[in-house]
Amino acid sequence: MSVAALAALIRERQPCVVLTGAGVSTESGIPDFRSATGIWADVDPFEVASIQAFRRDPARVWSFYRERIDLLRAAEPNAAHLALAELERRGFVRAVVTQNIDTLHTRAGSSDVVEVHGSIRSAECLSCLGVEPVEAVLEQLEESTVPACPRCGETLKPSVVLFGEVLPAGAMERATQLAREAQLVLVVGSSLEVWPVAGLPLEARAYAIVNRGAAPDEQALLKVDARAGETLAAVLDALA
Ligand SMILES: [Zn+2]
């Protein structure tokens, strides 16, 4: 019932922009952050994933991210990523705005992806603003605890938004613009806890949520409390 209703919403309310969070990738075996079994249950994000930690002890931050990069690169897109890519191909989804850094939307075939928290695709130099692909960074990390900028020698930072950093202005502007132009923002796998991204659905005419567990749904047209993969695959069938 809710799948049929969601499919109807997507058909009627175009353009539709999708906003995804950690819950879209848990079915790829990637742990989320805030649940009882999430990453932040074991480690303090301010010790390993904040800009202050990076300035104080970049080796510790890189030791955390190197393990994460390995895990994310080994993961495969799941049914939810594939369904969203197919929805874009069929003209039902204009773009995907994601909080995830895992690049799985792109690997699944989505072509318009706005990564508002950055991605593991590269590392960047805060000094000369150079960007280095992740493959070269991983090679350096075989020999050294931190990667160095090949241009100026400064320590590279993962191209992901750390706690205490502002979101990349360009990505956030594009995401806000997309949300404002959307008749529907479909939130998938996010409990909308992290600002400013959590405010994006409120920029749209309307929004709907596919998320297991809590999510602020008072203003949502529809909330589907189910797994993202099977729900979106069923929506895709319903739109066929
Ligand atoms: Zn540099």
Coordinates of C-alpha atoms and ligand atoms in Angstrom, one line a residue:
M1 CA 0.0 0.0 0.0
S2 CA 2.6 2.5 1.0
V3 CA 4.8 1.4 -1.9
A4 CA 1.9 2.2 -4.3
A5 CA 1.3 5.5 -2.6
L6 CA 5.0 6.4 -2.8
A7 CA 5.2 5.4 -6.5
A8 CA 2.2 7.6 -7.2
L9 CA 3.8 10.6 -5.4
I10 CA 7.0 10.2 -7.4
R11 CA 5.0 10.0 -10.7
E12 CA 2.8 13.1 -9.8
R13 CA 5.4 15.3 -8.1
Q14 CA 8.1 16.0 -10.6
P15 CA 10.9 17.0 -10.4
C16 CA 11.7 14.6 -7.6
V17 CA 15.1 15.0 -5.8
V18 CA 16.4 12.2 -3.6
L19 CA 18.3 12.8 -0.3
T20 CA 20.2 9.8 1.1
G21 CA 21.9 9.1 4.4
A22 CA 23.8 6.3 6.0
G23 CA 20.7 4.0 6.0
V24 CA 20.9 3.6 2.2
S25 CA 24.4 2.0 2.5
T26 CA 23.9 -0.3 5.5
E27 CA 22.5 -2.9 3.2
S28 CA 25.9 -2.8 1.5
G29 CA 27.5 -3.9 4.8
I30 CA 28.5 -0.3 5.7
P31 CA 27.8 0.5 9.4
D32 CA 25.9 3.7 10.1
F33 CA 27.1 6.3 12.6
R34 CA 24.5 6.9 15.3
S35 CA 22.7 3.6 16.0
A36 CA 23.6 1.3 18.9
T37 CA 25.9 -0.7 16.5
G38 CA 27.1 2.4 14.6
I39 CA 30.6 3.6 14.3
W40 CA 30.3 6.3 16.9
A41 CA 29.2 3.8 19.5
D42 CA 32.9 2.6 19.5
V43 CA 34.9 5.7 18.8
D44 CA 34.6 9.3 19.6
P45 CA 34.1 11.3 16.4
F46 CA 35.9 14.3 17.8
E47 CA 39.0 12.2 18.4
V48 CA 39.2 10.7 14.9
A49 CA 37.0 12.7 12.5
S50 CA 37.1 16.3 13.5
I51 CA 39.2 19.1 12.0
Q52 CA 40.7 19.7 15.5
A53 CA 41.9 16.1 15.7
F54 CA 43.3 16.4 12.1
R55 CA 45.3 19.5 13.1
R56 CA 46.5 17.9 16.4
D57 CA 47.1 14.3 15.3
P58 CA 46.6 13.7 11.5
A59 CA 48.1 10.2 11.8
R60 CA 45.3 9.2 14.1
V61 CA 42.6 10.6 11.7
W62 CA 44.3 8.9 8.7
S63 CA 44.5 5.6 10.6
F64 CA 40.7 5.8 11.1
Y65 CA 40.0 6.9 7.5
R66 CA 42.4 4.4 5.9
E67 CA 40.4 1.6 7.4
R68 CA 37.1 3.2 6.4
I69 CA 38.3 3.8 2.8
D70 CA 39.3 0.1 2.5
L71 CA 35.9 -0.9 3.8
L72 CA 33.9 1.5 1.6
R73 CA 35.9 0.6 -1.5
A74 CA 35.3 -3.1 -0.9
A75 CA 31.5 -2.5 -0.6
E76 CA 29.1 -2.9 -3.5
P77 CA 26.1 -0.9 -4.4
N78 CA 22.9 -2.5 -3.2
A79 CA 19.3 -2.7 -4.5
A80 CA 18.5 0.8 -3.2
H81 CA 21.5 2.4 -5.1
L82 CA 20.6 0.5 -8.2
A83 CA 16.9 1.4 -8.1
L84 CA 17.7 5.1 -7.6
A85 CA 20.1 5.0 -10.7
E86 CA 17.3 3.3 -12.7
L87 CA 14.7 5.9 -11.5
E88 CA 17.1 8.6 -12.8
R89 CA 17.5 6.9 -16.2
R90 CA 13.7 6.6 -16.5
G91 CA 13.3 10.3 -15.7
F92 CA 11.7 9.9 -12.3
V93 CA 14.6 11.3 -10.3
R94 CA 16.4 14.5 -11.2
A95 CA 19.4 14.2 -8.9
V96 CA 20.6 12.5 -5.7
V97 CA 21.9 14.5 -2.9
T98 CA 23.8 12.3 -0.5
Q99 CA 25.4 12.6 2.9
N100 CA 27.4 9.5 2.2
I101 CA 31.0 9.5 1.3
D102 CA 31.1 6.0 -0.1
T103 CA 30.6 6.9 -3.8
L104 CA 28.1 4.0 -4.2
H105 CA 25.5 6.1 -6.0
T106 CA 28.0 6.9 -8.7
R107 CA 29.2 3.3 -8.9
A108 CA 25.5 2.2 -9.2
G109 CA 25.1 4.4 -12.3
S110 CA 23.5 7.6 -10.9
S111 CA 24.9 10.4 -13.0
D112 CA 23.8 13.5 -11.1
V113 CA 25.1 13.0 -7.5
V114 CA 25.7 15.9 -5.1
E115 CA 28.0 14.7 -2.3
V116 CA 27.4 17.3 0.4
H117 CA 29.8 15.6 2.9
G118 CA 32.5 15.0 0.3
S119 CA 33.8 11.6 -0.7
I120 CA 36.6 9.1 -0.3
R121 CA 37.5 9.6 -4.0
S122 CA 40.4 12.0 -3.1
A123 CA 42.3 13.9 -0.4
E124 CA 43.0 17.6 -0.4
C125 CA 45.7 20.0 0.6
L126 CA 44.5 22.8 2.9
S127 CA 47.5 24.8 2.1
C128 CA 47.7 24.9 -1.8
L129 CA 44.2 23.4 -2.4
G130 CA 45.7 20.6 -4.5
V131 CA 43.6 17.4 -4.8
E132 CA 45.1 13.9 -4.9
P133 CA 43.2 10.8 -6.0
V134 CA 42.6 8.2 -3.4
E135 CA 44.7 5.6 -5.2
A136 CA 47.8 7.7 -4.8
V137 CA 47.0 8.5 -1.2
L138 CA 46.6 4.8 -0.4
E139 CA 50.0 4.1 -2.0
Q140 CA 51.6 6.8 0.2
L141 CA 49.9 5.3 3.3
E142 CA 51.8 2.0 2.6
E143 CA 55.0 3.8 3.5
S144 CA 53.9 6.5 5.8
T145 CA 51.3 7.3 8.5
V146 CA 50.1 10.4 6.7
P147 CA 50.0 11.3 3.0
A148 CA 51.9 14.5 1.8
C149 CA 50.8 16.9 -0.9
P150 CA 53.0 16.2 -3.9
R151 CA 53.0 20.0 -4.7
C152 CA 53.8 21.6 -1.4
G153 CA 54.6 18.8 1.1
E154 CA 51.7 19.7 3.5
T155 CA 49.8 16.8 5.1
L156 CA 46.7 15.9 3.0
K157 CA 43.3 15.7 4.5
P158 CA 40.6 13.3 3.4
S159 CA 38.2 15.1 1.0
V160 CA 35.3 14.5 3.4
V161 CA 33.7 17.0 5.7
L162 CA 35.1 16.6 9.2
F163 CA 33.3 17.6 12.4
G164 CA 34.0 21.3 12.9
E165 CA 34.3 22.0 9.1
V166 CA 31.7 23.8 7.1
L167 CA 30.1 22.0 4.2
P168 CA 31.5 22.7 0.7
A169 CA 29.6 25.8 -0.4
G170 CA 29.1 24.8 -4.0
A171 CA 27.6 21.4 -3.1
M172 CA 25.3 22.8 -0.5
E173 CA 24.2 25.6 -2.8
R174 CA 23.4 23.1 -5.6
A175 CA 21.6 20.9 -3.1
T176 CA 19.5 23.8 -1.8
Q177 CA 18.6 24.9 -5.3
L178 CA 17.6 21.3 -6.3
A179 CA 15.4 21.1 -3.2
R180 CA 13.7 24.4 -3.8
E181 CA 12.9 23.4 -7.4
A182 CA 11.6 20.0 -6.4
Q183 CA 8.0 19.1 -6.1
L184 CA 9.1 16.2 -3.9
V185 CA 12.2 15.5 -1.9
L186 CA 12.4 11.7 -1.2
V187 CA 14.5 11.1 1.9
V188 CA 16.0 7.6 2.0
G189 CA 17.9 6.2 4.9
S190 CA 18.4 9.3 6.9
S191 CA 16.9 10.2 10.2
L192 CA 17.5 13.9 9.4
E193 CA 19.6 14.5 12.4
V194 CA 22.6 16.3 10.8
W195 CA 22.2 19.9 9.9
P196 CA 22.3 21.7 7.6
V197 CA 21.4 18.8 5.3
A198 CA 18.4 18.0 7.6
G199 CA 16.9 21.3 6.5
L200 CA 16.8 20.5 2.8
P201 CA 13.4 18.6 2.8
L202 CA 11.9 21.8 4.3
E203 CA 13.1 23.8 1.3
A204 CA 10.9 21.6 -1.1
R205 CA 7.2 21.8 -1.7
A206 CA 6.8 18.4 0.0
Y207 CA 8.8 15.5 1.1
A208 CA 8.4 11.8 1.8
I209 CA 10.6 9.4 3.9
V210 CA 11.8 5.8 3.5
N211 CA 13.7 5.0 6.7
R212 CA 13.8 2.3 9.3
G213 CA 13.1 3.8 12.7
A214 CA 12.7 7.3 13.8
A215 CA 12.6 10.3 11.5
P216 CA 10.9 13.6 11.8
D217 CA 7.8 12.9 9.8
E218 CA 5.2 15.3 11.1
Q219 CA 5.4 17.3 7.9
A220 CA 6.1 14.4 5.5
L221 CA 3.5 13.4 3.0
L222 CA 4.4 9.8 3.6
K223 CA 6.7 7.8 5.8
V224 CA 7.6 4.2 4.9
D225 CA 9.3 2.4 7.8
A226 CA 11.1 -0.3 5.8
R227 CA 14.4 -1.3 4.2
A228 CA 15.5 1.0 1.4
G229 CA 16.5 -1.7 -1.0
E230 CA 13.3 -3.7 -1.2
T231 CA 11.1 -0.6 -0.9
L232 CA 12.8 1.2 -3.8
A233 CA 12.9 -1.9 -6.0
A234 CA 9.1 -2.3 -5.4
V235 CA 8.6 1.4 -6.2
L236 CA 10.5 0.9 -9.5
D237 CA 8.3 -2.1 -10.4
A238 CA 5.2 0.0 -9.6
L239 CA 6.4 2.7 -11.9
A240 CA 7.1 0.3 -14.8
Ligands
ZN1 ZN 49.7 21.4 -1.2

